Amino acid sequence: MNIISHLEIVKNSYRKLIGESLPLSSNMNLIEAFDECIFPIASHDNSDEPLFNYANKAALLLFKMTYEQMIGLPSKVSALSVNQEERSFLLKQVAEHGFIQHYQGKRVASDQSIFHIQDATVWNLMNLDQKFCGQAVIIFKVLP
């Protein structure tokens, strides 16, 4: 799938499930709007061990990775090993309910520094055929 089609799914799934638009600039093309968003946005696919398949510039900065380092990486590496059960529970809740808002939790960057997500929304991604194709996150507040 090309990046524009994927970002359309991310944007449209958010609007359908949350009932509002992602905070993206309407004065830019879709790729630029996602990349220039001040909030980290990332997504993973729906494989048995989900792999990151998108991250905007803010997410790459937060996780201290390049696009090439992050894409294809198992999304579970973003959580501390002691938080894997919590992460699995979160993803299961999102899968069952469509989304979760105001999520809080600890995550780890590539240099092993830990940061605390204070407010995030995680939602299911549905393609044009309404088939589940992964999950995405937008992080509204982070503390060191």
PDB file of C-alpha atoms in Angstrom:
ATOM      1  CA  MET A   1       0.000   0.000   0.000  1.00  0.00           C
ATOM      2  CA  ASN A   2       1.323   3.452  -0.787  1.00  0.00           C
ATOM      3  CA  ILE A   3       1.835   6.066   1.919  1.00  0.00           C
ATOM      4  CA  ILE A   4      -1.011   8.348   0.797  1.00  0.00           C
ATOM      5  CA  SER A   5      -3.537   5.492   0.894  1.00  0.00           C
ATOM      6  CA  HIS A   6      -2.282   4.506   4.339  1.00  0.00           C
ATOM      7  CA  LEU A   7      -2.537   8.072   5.692  1.00  0.00           C
ATOM      8  CA  GLU A   8      -6.072   8.333   4.305  1.00  0.00           C
ATOM      9  CA  ILE A   9      -6.967   5.196   6.298  1.00  0.00           C
ATOM     10  CA  VAL A  10      -5.353   6.655   9.452  1.00  0.00           C
ATOM     11  CA  LYS A  11      -7.189   9.972   9.016  1.00  0.00           C
ATOM     12  CA  ASN A  12     -10.568   8.503   8.036  1.00  0.00           C
ATOM     13  CA  SER A  13     -10.536   5.806  10.745  1.00  0.00           C
ATOM     14  CA  TYR A  14      -9.846   8.468  13.396  1.00  0.00           C
ATOM     15  CA  ARG A  15     -12.688  10.661  12.158  1.00  0.00           C
ATOM     16  CA  LYS A  16     -15.137   7.744  12.024  1.00  0.00           C
ATOM     17  CA  LEU A  17     -14.265   6.307  15.457  1.00  0.00           C
ATOM     18  CA  ILE A  18     -13.490   9.468  17.440  1.00  0.00           C
ATOM     19  CA  GLY A  19     -15.945  11.763  15.715  1.00  0.00           C
ATOM     20  CA  GLU A  20     -13.473  14.555  15.058  1.00  0.00           C
ATOM     21  CA  SER A  21     -10.575  15.286  12.724  1.00  0.00           C
ATOM     22  CA  LEU A  22      -6.918  14.724  13.447  1.00  0.00           C
ATOM     23  CA  PRO A  23      -5.145  18.047  14.158  1.00  0.00           C
ATOM     24  CA  LEU A  24      -3.651  18.334  10.678  1.00  0.00           C
ATOM     25  CA  SER A  25      -3.138  21.440   8.588  1.00  0.00           C
ATOM     26  CA  SER A  26      -5.554  21.667   5.672  1.00  0.00           C
ATOM     27  CA  ASN A  27      -3.129  23.932   3.777  1.00  0.00           C
ATOM     28  CA  MET A  28      -0.722  21.096   2.942  1.00  0.00           C
ATOM     29  CA  ASN A  29      -0.799  17.821   1.077  1.00  0.00           C
ATOM     30  CA  LEU A  30      -1.536  14.801   3.254  1.00  0.00           C
ATOM     31  CA  ILE A  31       2.070  13.657   3.703  1.00  0.00           C
ATOM     32  CA  GLU A  32       3.210  17.145   4.729  1.00  0.00           C
ATOM     33  CA  ALA A  33       0.187  17.617   7.018  1.00  0.00           C
ATOM     34  CA  PHE A  34       1.046  14.438   8.947  1.00  0.00           C
ATOM     35  CA  ASP A  35       4.766  15.225   9.042  1.00  0.00           C
ATOM     36  CA  GLU A  36       4.224  18.794  10.229  1.00  0.00           C
ATOM     37  CA  CYS A  37       1.725  17.816  12.948  1.00  0.00           C
ATOM     38  CA  ILE A  38       3.198  18.771  16.329  1.00  0.00           C
ATOM     39  CA  PHE A  39       1.797  15.607  17.913  1.00  0.00           C
ATOM     40  CA  PRO A  40       3.522  12.233  17.433  1.00  0.00           C
ATOM     41  CA  ILE A  41       1.483   9.913  15.211  1.00  0.00           C
ATOM     42  CA  ALA A  42       2.481   6.321  14.480  1.00  0.00           C
ATOM     43  CA  SER A  43       0.816   3.138  13.287  1.00  0.00           C
ATOM     44  CA  HIS A  44       1.448  -0.557  13.087  1.00  0.00           C
ATOM     45  CA  ASP A  45       0.054  -3.295  10.885  1.00  0.00           C
ATOM     46  CA  ASN A  46      -2.222  -6.156  11.897  1.00  0.00           C
ATOM     47  CA  SER A  47       0.327  -8.987  11.792  1.00  0.00           C
ATOM     48  CA  ASP A  48       0.604 -11.450  14.692  1.00  0.00           C
ATOM     49  CA  GLU A  49       3.539  -9.409  15.969  1.00  0.00           C
ATOM     50  CA  PRO A  50       2.565  -5.911  14.778  1.00  0.00           C
ATOM     51  CA  LEU A  51       5.246  -3.943  12.940  1.00  0.00           C
ATOM     52  CA  PHE A  52       5.458  -0.171  12.725  1.00  0.00           C
ATOM     53  CA  ASN A  53       4.394   0.950   9.250  1.00  0.00           C
ATOM     54  CA  TYR A  54       4.241   4.724   9.752  1.00  0.00           C
ATOM     55  CA  ALA A  55       5.686   7.421  12.019  1.00  0.00           C
ATOM     56  CA  ASN A  56       5.571  11.175  11.526  1.00  0.00           C
ATOM     57  CA  LYS A  57       8.500  13.474  12.325  1.00  0.00           C
ATOM     58  CA  ALA A  58       7.279  14.127  15.896  1.00  0.00           C
ATOM     59  CA  ALA A  59       7.055  10.368  16.591  1.00  0.00           C
ATOM     60  CA  LEU A  60      10.526   9.784  15.157  1.00  0.00           C
ATOM     61  CA  LEU A  61      11.932  12.498  17.425  1.00  0.00           C
ATOM     62  CA  LEU A  62      10.133  11.066  20.455  1.00  0.00           C
ATOM     63  CA  PHE A  63      11.429   7.535  19.823  1.00  0.00           C
ATOM     64  CA  LYS A  64      14.831   8.866  18.691  1.00  0.00           C
ATOM     65  CA  MET A  65      14.839   6.949  15.408  1.00  0.00           C
ATOM     66  CA  THR A  66      15.018   7.587  11.706  1.00  0.00           C
ATOM     67  CA  TYR A  67      12.128   6.519   9.498  1.00  0.00           C
ATOM     68  CA  GLU A  68      14.239   3.642   8.199  1.00  0.00           C
ATOM     69  CA  GLN A  69      15.014   2.445  11.741  1.00  0.00           C
ATOM     70  CA  MET A  70      11.399   2.542  12.906  1.00  0.00           C
ATOM     71  CA  ILE A  71       9.474   1.158   9.942  1.00  0.00           C
ATOM     72  CA  GLY A  72       9.313  -2.622  10.110  1.00  0.00           C
ATOM     73  CA  LEU A  73      10.329  -2.686  13.773  1.00  0.00           C
ATOM     74  CA  PRO A  74       8.016  -4.671  16.075  1.00  0.00           C
ATOM     75  CA  SER A  75       5.851  -2.092  17.854  1.00  0.00           C
ATOM     76  CA  LYS A  76       6.298  -3.962  21.133  1.00  0.00           C
ATOM     77  CA  VAL A  77       9.852  -2.572  21.372  1.00  0.00           C
ATOM     78  CA  SER A  78       8.297   0.803  22.215  1.00  0.00           C
ATOM     79  CA  ALA A  79       7.217  -0.564  25.605  1.00  0.00           C
ATOM     80  CA  LEU A  80       9.459  -1.634  28.464  1.00  0.00           C
ATOM     81  CA  SER A  81       9.629  -5.393  28.883  1.00  0.00           C
ATOM     82  CA  VAL A  82       7.911  -5.067  32.271  1.00  0.00           C
ATOM     83  CA  ASN A  83       5.015  -3.217  30.576  1.00  0.00           C
ATOM     84  CA  GLN A  84       4.341  -5.803  27.856  1.00  0.00           C
ATOM     85  CA  GLU A  85       1.253  -7.182  29.602  1.00  0.00           C
ATOM     86  CA  GLU A  86      -0.164  -3.669  30.007  1.00  0.00           C
ATOM     87  CA  ARG A  87       0.539  -2.951  26.329  1.00  0.00           C
ATOM     88  CA  SER A  88      -1.122  -6.212  25.244  1.00  0.00           C
ATOM     89  CA  PHE A  89      -4.181  -5.385  27.366  1.00  0.00           C
ATOM     90  CA  LEU A  90      -4.355  -1.894  25.818  1.00  0.00           C
ATOM     91  CA  LEU A  91      -4.202  -3.235  22.261  1.00  0.00           C
ATOM     92  CA  LYS A  92      -6.844  -5.856  23.064  1.00  0.00           C
ATOM     93  CA  GLN A  93      -9.147  -3.158  24.484  1.00  0.00           C
ATOM     94  CA  VAL A  94      -8.669  -1.040  21.364  1.00  0.00           C
ATOM     95  CA  ALA A  95      -9.335  -4.035  19.113  1.00  0.00           C
ATOM     96  CA  GLU A  96     -12.589  -4.762  20.975  1.00  0.00           C
ATOM     97  CA  HIS A  97     -13.871  -1.190  21.422  1.00  0.00           C
ATOM     98  CA  GLY A  98     -12.406   0.574  18.387  1.00  0.00           C
ATOM     99  CA  PHE A  99     -10.372   3.145  20.326  1.00  0.00           C
ATOM    100  CA  ILE A 100      -9.130   4.341  23.714  1.00  0.00           C
ATOM    101  CA  GLN A 101      -8.638   7.973  24.668  1.00  0.00           C
ATOM    102  CA  HIS A 102      -6.529   9.511  27.468  1.00  0.00           C
ATOM    103  CA  TYR A 103      -4.154   6.547  27.533  1.00  0.00           C
ATOM    104  CA  GLN A 104      -1.190   6.879  29.899  1.00  0.00           C
ATOM    105  CA  GLY A 105       1.874   4.688  30.046  1.00  0.00           C
ATOM    106  CA  LYS A 106       5.649   4.449  29.972  1.00  0.00           C
ATOM    107  CA  ARG A 107       7.500   3.941  26.723  1.00  0.00           C
ATOM    108  CA  VAL A 108      11.143   3.621  25.736  1.00  0.00           C
ATOM    109  CA  ALA A 109      13.140   5.382  23.014  1.00  0.00           C
ATOM    110  CA  SER A 110      15.879   3.747  20.951  1.00  0.00           C
ATOM    111  CA  ASP A 111      18.574   5.016  23.349  1.00  0.00           C
ATOM    112  CA  GLN A 112      16.713   3.270  26.230  1.00  0.00           C
ATOM    113  CA  SER A 113      15.545   6.583  27.727  1.00  0.00           C
ATOM    114  CA  ILE A 114      12.083   6.322  29.224  1.00  0.00           C
ATOM    115  CA  PHE A 115       9.257   8.793  28.721  1.00  0.00           C
ATOM    116  CA  HIS A 116       5.737   8.897  30.094  1.00  0.00           C
ATOM    117  CA  ILE A 117       2.770   9.299  27.780  1.00  0.00           C
ATOM    118  CA  GLN A 118       0.216  11.409  29.647  1.00  0.00           C
ATOM    119  CA  ASP A 119      -2.535  11.626  27.026  1.00  0.00           C
ATOM    120  CA  ALA A 120      -2.807   9.514  23.905  1.00  0.00           C
ATOM    121  CA  THR A 121      -5.545   8.148  21.695  1.00  0.00           C
ATOM    122  CA  VAL A 122      -5.134   4.701  20.142  1.00  0.00           C
ATOM    123  CA  TRP A 123      -7.577   3.592  17.448  1.00  0.00           C
ATOM    124  CA  ASN A 124      -8.227   0.772  15.003  1.00  0.00           C
ATOM    125  CA  LEU A 125      -7.466   1.259  11.337  1.00  0.00           C
ATOM    126  CA  MET A 126     -10.146   0.094   8.920  1.00  0.00           C
ATOM    127  CA  ASN A 127      -9.595   0.006   5.160  1.00  0.00           C
ATOM    128  CA  LEU A 128     -12.199   0.977   2.546  1.00  0.00           C
ATOM    129  CA  ASP A 129     -13.741  -2.513   2.825  1.00  0.00           C
ATOM    130  CA  GLN A 130     -14.029  -1.958   6.604  1.00  0.00           C
ATOM    131  CA  LYS A 131     -11.453  -4.661   7.282  1.00  0.00           C
ATOM    132  CA  PHE A 132      -9.157  -4.243  10.272  1.00  0.00           C
ATOM    133  CA  CYS A 133      -5.656  -3.379   9.051  1.00  0.00           C
ATOM    134  CA  GLY A 134      -3.816  -2.210  12.180  1.00  0.00           C
ATOM    135  CA  GLN A 135      -3.829   0.452  14.869  1.00  0.00           C
ATOM    136  CA  ALA A 136      -2.560   4.003  15.203  1.00  0.00           C
ATOM    137  CA  VAL A 137      -1.713   6.387  18.018  1.00  0.00           C
ATOM    138  CA  ILE A 138      -1.586  10.128  18.442  1.00  0.00           C
ATOM    139  CA  ILE A 139       0.211  11.349  21.558  1.00  0.00           C
ATOM    140  CA  PHE A 140      -1.031  14.666  22.922  1.00  0.00           C
ATOM    141  CA  LYS A 141       1.152  14.982  26.024  1.00  0.00           C
ATOM    142  CA  VAL A 142       4.486  13.473  27.058  1.00  0.00           C
ATOM    143  CA  LEU A 143       6.600  13.880  30.197  1.00  0.00           C
ATOM    144  CA  PRO A 144      10.225  12.799  30.632  1.00  0.00           C
TER     145      PRO A 144
END
